[in-house]
Amino acid sequence: MQKRKLGNSNLEVSAIGLGCMGMSFSYGPPKDKKEMTELLHAAVDRGITFFDTAEVYGPFTNEELVGEALAPYRDKVVIATKFGFDLSGSDKRPGAAGLNSRPEHIKEAVEGSLKRLKTDVIDLYYQHRVDPDTPIEDVAGAVKELIQAGKVKHFGLSEAGAQTIRRAHAVQPVTALQSEYSLWFREHEKEIIPTIEELGIGLVAYSPLGKGFLTGKIDESTTLESTDFRSTLPRFTPEARKANKALVDLIGAIAEQKKAIPAQIALAWVLAQKPWIVPIPGTTKLHRLDENIGALAVELTPDDLREIDAAAAKITIQGERYPEKLMKTVGR
């Protein structure tokens, strides 16, 4: 398994990580715990060392699953989790749960995550979304204290804006920014990626397969269940899916040339952008895990990348990536 370092830090992880959210949350009903445990073990066996979860996934159940499954391999793996939602109310979905990154809340949240993850230290601890009511300096300061106390090794941010990243980094160096990045969401190339490159911060790319869309397995006639959060996303309306198929067709054509599958091209493209970008595709199926790892064997030459860029530039992606309420929580 190839390895990558996240930015200027000494945090080395497998070149592809595993996003664990969908095992418990968001993409339909929670999956079978025994099957997901076996999948997590299979990922370790194949050389994946980077696993992503959050307290809000479930809530709590995803951390419990990941913690229990990875306990036998704890010294071999890097576990990233996230804080920042207020889970005291009755509705604990991320869209409904309010934000809370007050220092005292972070210090409570970390204790719960440590317990559920069956560990005495969290390798990478992200603020899940920027809380406009708490100065980012206070957030970074709280995590700095957790690092000094030996409860956390590295500080991360998720979906933060460039100025917020700079302000946080000045208090406690940020190891990684986790944000959506793929062939169908490239906004971060304007300001965010140059900022983190300058500061020596790694990028952990979530939804590198466009929440499954770039695999070519979803079209305008695909039925999304009400328990599948994609059914609420503007980019996944049937009209948007029909319009956005042009990008899938482009990826499919390159996949044919390369004797690969579309998912592998989409991941290889993310990997080819910068050596400090690590995609974390999620899956609940072993054959998909193997396909995703296979992306590491796909080489996109500079000519291939130019061809993809030129063709993608002619395609306008339809639909926002989140509903209006959630769009307000990103890029702050």
CSV table of C-alpha atoms in Angstrom, one decimal:
chain,number,residue,atom,x,y,z
A,1,MET,CA,0.0,0.0,0.0
A,2,GLN,CA,1.3,3.4,-0.9
A,3,LYS,CA,1.6,6.0,1.9
A,4,ARG,CA,1.2,9.7,2.0
A,5,LYS,CA,2.0,12.4,4.5
A,6,LEU,CA,-0.6,14.9,5.4
A,7,GLY,CA,1.0,18.3,4.8
A,8,ASN,CA,4.2,19.1,6.7
A,9,SER,CA,3.1,17.0,9.6
A,10,ASN,CA,4.6,13.6,10.4
A,11,LEU,CA,1.2,12.0,10.1
A,12,GLU,CA,1.7,9.2,7.5
A,13,VAL,CA,-1.4,7.3,6.3
A,14,SER,CA,-2.3,4.9,3.5
A,15,ALA,CA,-2.8,6.8,0.2
A,16,ILE,CA,-6.5,6.0,0.2
A,17,GLY,CA,-8.4,6.0,3.5
A,18,LEU,CA,-11.8,4.6,4.4
A,19,GLY,CA,-14.8,6.8,5.2
A,20,CYS,CA,-16.9,4.8,7.7
A,21,MET,CA,-20.0,7.1,7.9
A,22,GLY,CA,-22.2,5.0,5.5
A,23,MET,CA,-21.8,1.9,7.6
A,24,SER,CA,-24.1,3.4,10.3
A,25,PHE,CA,-25.7,6.5,8.9
A,26,SER,CA,-26.9,8.6,6.0
A,27,TYR,CA,-27.0,6.0,3.1
A,28,GLY,CA,-30.1,4.1,4.1
A,29,PRO,CA,-30.5,2.0,7.3
A,30,PRO,CA,-27.5,1.1,9.4
A,31,LYS,CA,-25.6,-1.9,8.0
A,32,ASP,CA,-25.1,-5.3,9.7
A,33,LYS,CA,-22.5,-4.8,12.5
A,34,LYS,CA,-20.8,-8.2,11.9
A,35,GLU,CA,-20.4,-7.5,8.2
A,36,MET,CA,-19.1,-4.0,8.7
A,37,THR,CA,-16.6,-5.3,11.3
A,38,GLU,CA,-15.4,-7.9,8.7
A,39,LEU,CA,-15.1,-5.1,6.1
A,40,LEU,CA,-13.0,-3.0,8.5
A,41,HIS,CA,-10.7,-5.9,9.2
A,42,ALA,CA,-10.4,-6.6,5.4
A,43,ALA,CA,-9.4,-3.0,4.9
A,44,VAL,CA,-6.6,-3.3,7.5
A,45,ASP,CA,-5.5,-6.6,5.8
A,46,ARG,CA,-5.2,-4.8,2.5
A,47,GLY,CA,-3.0,-2.1,3.9
A,48,ILE,CA,-5.5,0.7,4.7
A,49,THR,CA,-4.4,2.5,7.8
A,50,PHE,CA,-6.6,5.6,7.8
A,51,PHE,CA,-10.2,5.5,9.1
A,52,ASP,CA,-12.6,8.3,9.3
A,53,THR,CA,-15.6,8.6,11.7
A,54,ALA,CA,-17.4,11.3,13.8
A,55,GLU,CA,-19.5,11.4,17.0
A,56,VAL,CA,-22.5,12.6,15.0
A,57,TYR,CA,-22.6,9.6,12.7
A,58,GLY,CA,-25.4,7.6,14.2
A,59,PRO,CA,-24.9,9.6,16.5
A,60,PHE,CA,-22.2,7.7,18.4
A,61,THR,CA,-22.8,4.2,16.8
A,62,ASN,CA,-20.2,4.7,14.1
A,63,GLU,CA,-17.5,5.5,16.6
A,64,GLU,CA,-18.5,2.4,18.6
A,65,LEU,CA,-18.3,0.2,15.5
A,66,VAL,CA,-15.0,1.6,14.4
A,67,GLY,CA,-13.5,1.5,17.9
A,68,GLU,CA,-14.5,-2.1,18.5
A,69,ALA,CA,-13.5,-3.4,15.1
A,70,LEU,CA,-10.1,-1.7,15.1
A,71,ALA,CA,-9.2,-2.3,18.7
A,72,PRO,CA,-7.0,-5.4,17.8
A,73,TYR,CA,-5.1,-3.2,15.2
A,74,ARG,CA,-5.0,0.0,17.2
A,75,ASP,CA,-1.2,0.5,17.0
A,76,LYS,CA,-1.3,0.0,13.2
A,77,VAL,CA,-4.0,2.5,12.3
A,78,VAL,CA,-4.8,6.2,12.3
A,79,ILE,CA,-8.3,7.0,13.5
A,80,ALA,CA,-9.8,10.4,12.7
A,81,THR,CA,-13.0,11.6,14.4
A,82,LYS,CA,-14.8,14.9,14.7
A,83,PHE,CA,-16.5,17.2,17.3
A,84,GLY,CA,-18.7,20.3,16.9
A,85,PHE,CA,-22.3,19.4,16.9
A,86,ASP,CA,-24.6,19.8,19.9
A,87,LEU,CA,-26.0,16.4,20.4
A,88,SER,CA,-28.1,17.2,23.5
A,89,GLY,CA,-31.4,17.7,21.7
A,90,SER,CA,-33.8,15.0,20.6
A,91,ASP,CA,-33.1,15.4,16.8
A,92,LYS,CA,-29.4,14.4,16.4
A,93,ARG,CA,-29.1,14.5,12.6
A,94,PRO,CA,-26.2,16.8,11.5
A,95,GLY,CA,-28.7,19.1,9.6
A,96,ALA,CA,-30.8,19.4,12.7
A,97,ALA,CA,-28.3,19.3,15.5
A,98,GLY,CA,-26.9,22.8,16.3
A,99,LEU,CA,-23.2,23.6,16.2
A,100,ASN,CA,-21.3,23.8,19.5
A,101,SER,CA,-17.5,24.2,19.6
A,102,ARG,CA,-17.2,25.9,22.9
A,103,PRO,CA,-14.0,24.8,24.6
A,104,GLU,CA,-15.9,23.1,27.5
A,105,HIS,CA,-18.0,21.2,25.0
A,106,ILE,CA,-14.9,20.0,23.1
A,107,LYS,CA,-13.5,18.7,26.3
A,108,GLU,CA,-16.7,16.8,27.1
A,109,ALA,CA,-16.9,15.5,23.5
A,110,VAL,CA,-13.4,14.1,23.5
A,111,GLU,CA,-14.0,12.0,26.5
A,112,GLY,CA,-17.0,10.3,24.8
A,113,SER,CA,-15.1,9.7,21.6
A,114,LEU,CA,-12.1,8.2,23.4
A,115,LYS,CA,-14.4,5.8,25.2
A,116,ARG,CA,-16.4,4.8,22.1
A,117,LEU,CA,-13.2,4.4,20.1
A,118,LYS,CA,-11.6,2.3,22.9
A,119,THR,CA,-8.4,4.3,22.8
A,120,ASP,CA,-6.5,6.7,25.0
A,121,VAL,CA,-5.6,9.0,22.2
A,122,ILE,CA,-7.3,10.3,19.0
A,123,ASP,CA,-4.9,10.5,16.1
A,124,LEU,CA,-6.6,13.3,14.2
A,125,TYR,CA,-9.4,15.4,15.8
A,126,TYR,CA,-11.4,17.7,13.4
A,127,GLN,CA,-13.8,20.5,14.1
A,128,HIS,CA,-16.7,19.1,12.0
A,129,ARG,CA,-18.1,22.5,11.0
A,130,VAL,CA,-17.0,26.0,11.9
A,131,ASP,CA,-19.1,27.4,14.7
A,132,PRO,CA,-19.8,31.1,14.1
A,133,ASP,CA,-20.5,31.6,17.8
A,134,THR,CA,-17.1,30.4,19.0
A,135,PRO,CA,-13.9,32.2,17.9
A,136,ILE,CA,-11.7,29.7,16.0
A,137,GLU,CA,-8.8,30.8,18.3
A,138,ASP,CA,-10.7,29.4,21.2
A,139,VAL,CA,-11.4,26.1,19.4
A,140,ALA,CA,-7.7,25.8,18.4
A,141,GLY,CA,-6.7,26.6,21.9
A,142,ALA,CA,-8.9,23.9,23.4
A,143,VAL,CA,-7.5,21.3,21.0
A,144,LYS,CA,-4.0,22.5,21.8
A,145,GLU,CA,-4.7,21.7,25.4
A,146,LEU,CA,-5.9,18.2,24.5
A,147,ILE,CA,-2.7,17.7,22.5
A,148,GLN,CA,-0.6,18.8,25.5
A,149,ALA,CA,-2.7,16.4,27.7
A,150,GLY,CA,-1.9,13.5,25.4
A,151,LYS,CA,-5.5,12.9,24.4
A,152,VAL,CA,-5.2,14.1,20.8
A,153,LYS,CA,-2.2,13.9,18.4
A,154,HIS,CA,-3.3,16.2,15.5
A,155,PHE,CA,-5.8,19.0,14.9
A,156,GLY,CA,-8.0,19.2,11.9
A,157,LEU,CA,-10.7,21.4,10.4
A,158,SER,CA,-13.5,20.4,8.1
A,159,GLU,CA,-15.1,22.6,5.4
A,160,ALA,CA,-13.5,25.7,6.9
A,161,GLY,CA,-12.8,28.9,4.9
A,162,ALA,CA,-9.3,30.2,4.1
A,163,GLN,CA,-9.2,33.0,6.8
A,164,THR,CA,-10.5,30.6,9.5
A,165,ILE,CA,-7.8,28.1,8.6
A,166,ARG,CA,-5.1,30.8,8.9
A,167,ARG,CA,-6.4,32.0,12.2
A,168,ALA,CA,-6.7,28.5,13.7
A,169,HIS,CA,-3.2,27.5,12.3
A,170,ALA,CA,-1.6,30.5,14.1
A,171,VAL,CA,-2.8,29.1,17.5
A,172,GLN,CA,-2.3,25.3,16.9
A,173,PRO,CA,-0.8,24.0,13.7
A,174,VAL,CA,-3.6,22.3,11.6
A,175,THR,CA,-2.5,19.0,10.2
A,176,ALA,CA,-5.3,18.4,7.8
A,177,LEU,CA,-8.4,20.0,6.3
A,178,GLN,CA,-11.2,17.6,5.4
A,179,SER,CA,-13.4,18.9,2.7
A,180,GLU,CA,-15.4,17.6,-0.3
A,181,TYR,CA,-13.2,17.4,-3.4
A,182,SER,CA,-13.7,15.5,-6.6
A,183,LEU,CA,-14.1,16.0,-10.3
A,184,TRP,CA,-17.5,17.3,-9.7
A,185,PHE,CA,-16.7,19.7,-6.9
A,186,ARG,CA,-13.6,21.8,-7.5
A,187,GLU,CA,-14.4,25.1,-5.8
A,188,HIS,CA,-11.6,24.6,-3.3
A,189,GLU,CA,-9.0,25.0,-6.1
A,190,LYS,CA,-9.6,28.8,-6.1
A,191,GLU,CA,-8.6,29.7,-2.6
A,192,ILE,CA,-8.6,26.8,-0.1
A,193,ILE,CA,-6.0,24.5,-1.8
A,194,PRO,CA,-3.5,27.3,-2.4
A,195,THR,CA,-3.9,28.4,1.3
A,196,ILE,CA,-3.3,25.0,2.7
A,197,GLU,CA,-0.4,24.3,0.4
A,198,GLU,CA,1.2,27.5,1.6
A,199,LEU,CA,0.7,26.6,5.2
A,200,GLY,CA,1.7,22.9,4.8
A,201,ILE,CA,-1.7,21.4,5.7
A,202,GLY,CA,-2.9,18.2,4.1
A,203,LEU,CA,-6.2,17.7,2.4
A,204,VAL,CA,-8.4,14.8,3.2
A,205,ALA,CA,-10.9,14.6,0.4
A,206,TYR,CA,-14.4,13.3,1.3
A,207,SER,CA,-16.9,12.2,-1.3
A,208,PRO,CA,-14.1,11.8,-3.9
A,209,LEU,CA,-16.7,9.7,-5.9
A,210,GLY,CA,-19.3,12.4,-5.7
A,211,LYS,CA,-21.4,10.5,-3.1
A,212,GLY,CA,-21.4,7.6,-5.6
A,213,PHE,CA,-22.5,9.5,-8.6
A,214,LEU,CA,-19.1,9.4,-10.4
A,215,THR,CA,-19.1,5.6,-10.3
A,216,GLY,CA,-21.6,5.6,-13.1
A,217,LYS,CA,-24.0,3.5,-11.1
A,218,ILE,CA,-26.6,6.2,-10.6
A,219,ASP,CA,-28.7,8.0,-13.3
A,220,GLU,CA,-31.9,10.0,-13.4
A,221,SER,CA,-34.1,6.9,-13.1
A,222,THR,CA,-32.3,5.6,-9.9
A,223,THR,CA,-34.7,5.6,-6.9
A,224,LEU,CA,-33.2,7.1,-3.7
A,225,GLU,CA,-34.9,5.9,-0.5
A,226,SER,CA,-36.1,8.6,2.0
A,227,THR,CA,-33.5,7.2,4.5
A,228,ASP,CA,-30.8,8.0,1.9
A,229,PHE,CA,-29.6,11.6,2.6
A,230,ARG,CA,-28.8,12.1,-1.1
A,231,SER,CA,-32.6,12.3,-1.7
A,232,THR,CA,-32.4,15.8,0.0
A,233,LEU,CA,-29.5,17.1,-2.1
A,234,PRO,CA,-30.2,19.5,-5.0
A,235,ARG,CA,-27.4,17.9,-7.0
A,236,PHE,CA,-29.3,14.6,-6.8
A,237,THR,CA,-32.6,15.7,-8.2
A,238,PRO,CA,-33.5,13.6,-11.3
A,239,GLU,CA,-33.0,16.8,-13.5
A,240,ALA,CA,-29.6,17.4,-12.0
A,241,ARG,CA,-28.6,13.8,-12.4
A,242,LYS,CA,-29.6,13.9,-16.0
A,243,ALA,CA,-27.6,17.1,-16.6
A,244,ASN,CA,-24.6,15.9,-14.7
A,245,LYS,CA,-24.4,12.6,-16.6
A,246,ALA,CA,-22.1,14.4,-19.1
A,247,LEU,CA,-19.3,14.3,-16.5
A,248,VAL,CA,-19.9,10.6,-15.8
A,249,ASP,CA,-19.7,9.9,-19.6
A,250,LEU,CA,-16.4,11.7,-19.7
A,251,ILE,CA,-15.0,9.6,-16.8
A,252,GLY,CA,-16.4,6.4,-18.4
A,253,ALA,CA,-14.6,7.1,-21.7
A,254,ILE,CA,-11.3,7.6,-19.9
A,255,ALA,CA,-11.9,4.4,-17.9
A,256,GLU,CA,-12.3,2.5,-21.1
A,257,GLN,CA,-9.0,3.8,-22.5
A,258,LYS,CA,-7.2,2.9,-19.3
A,259,LYS,CA,-8.9,-0.5,-18.9
A,260,ALA,CA,-10.2,0.7,-15.5
A,261,ILE,CA,-13.7,1.5,-14.0
A,262,PRO,CA,-15.1,5.0,-13.6
A,263,ALA,CA,-14.6,5.0,-9.8
A,264,GLN,CA,-10.9,4.3,-10.2
A,265,ILE,CA,-10.5,7.2,-12.7
A,266,ALA,CA,-12.3,9.5,-10.3
A,267,LEU,CA,-10.0,8.5,-7.4
A,268,ALA,CA,-6.8,8.5,-9.5
A,269,TRP,CA,-7.7,12.0,-10.6
A,270,VAL,CA,-7.9,13.2,-6.9
A,271,LEU,CA,-4.6,11.4,-6.1
A,272,ALA,CA,-2.9,13.0,-9.1
A,273,GLN,CA,-3.7,16.6,-8.0
A,274,LYS,CA,-1.2,16.9,-5.0
A,275,PRO,CA,1.0,14.4,-3.2
A,276,TRP,CA,-0.6,15.5,0.2
A,277,ILE,CA,-4.2,14.8,-0.8
A,278,VAL,CA,-5.7,11.6,0.6
A,279,PRO,CA,-9.2,10.6,-0.6
A,280,ILE,CA,-11.4,8.7,1.9
A,281,PRO,CA,-14.1,7.0,-0.2
A,282,GLY,CA,-16.7,5.2,1.8
A,283,THR,CA,-18.2,1.8,1.1
A,284,THR,CA,-20.0,-1.0,2.7
A,285,LYS,CA,-19.0,-3.7,0.2
A,286,LEU,CA,-15.8,-5.6,0.0
A,287,HIS,CA,-15.6,-5.7,-3.9
A,288,ARG,CA,-16.0,-1.9,-3.9
A,289,LEU,CA,-13.2,-1.5,-1.4
A,290,ASP,CA,-11.0,-3.6,-3.7
A,291,GLU,CA,-12.0,-1.5,-6.7
A,292,ASN,CA,-11.1,1.7,-4.8
A,293,ILE,CA,-7.7,0.4,-3.8
A,294,GLY,CA,-7.2,-0.5,-7.5
A,295,ALA,CA,-7.2,3.2,-8.3
A,296,LEU,CA,-3.7,3.3,-6.9
A,297,ALA,CA,-2.5,1.3,-9.9
A,298,VAL,CA,-4.1,3.7,-12.5
A,299,GLU,CA,-1.7,6.2,-13.8
A,300,LEU,CA,-3.0,9.4,-15.3
A,301,THR,CA,-0.3,11.1,-17.3
A,302,PRO,CA,0.0,14.9,-17.5
A,303,ASP,CA,-1.6,14.6,-21.0
A,304,ASP,CA,-4.5,12.6,-19.5
A,305,LEU,CA,-5.0,15.2,-16.8
A,306,ARG,CA,-4.9,18.1,-19.3
A,307,GLU,CA,-7.5,16.2,-21.5
A,308,ILE,CA,-9.7,15.6,-18.5
A,309,ASP,CA,-9.5,19.3,-17.4
A,310,ALA,CA,-10.2,20.6,-20.9
A,311,ALA,CA,-13.3,18.3,-21.3
A,312,ALA,CA,-14.5,18.9,-17.7
A,313,ALA,CA,-14.3,22.7,-18.2
A,314,LYS,CA,-17.0,22.5,-20.8
A,315,ILE,CA,-19.4,20.8,-18.4
A,316,THR,CA,-21.5,22.9,-16.0
A,317,ILE,CA,-22.5,20.9,-12.9
A,318,GLN,CA,-26.1,21.4,-12.0
A,319,GLY,CA,-27.3,21.7,-8.4
A,320,GLU,CA,-25.8,22.8,-5.1
A,321,ARG,CA,-24.0,20.0,-3.1
A,322,TYR,CA,-26.2,20.6,0.0
A,323,PRO,CA,-29.6,22.1,0.8
A,324,GLU,CA,-29.6,25.9,1.6
A,325,LYS,CA,-29.4,25.4,5.4
A,326,LEU,CA,-26.4,23.2,5.2
A,327,MET,CA,-24.7,25.3,2.6
A,328,LYS,CA,-24.5,28.0,5.2
A,329,THR,CA,-22.3,25.8,7.4
A,330,VAL,CA,-19.5,25.3,4.8
A,331,GLY,CA,-16.7,27.6,3.8
A,332,ARG,CA,-16.9,29.8,6.9
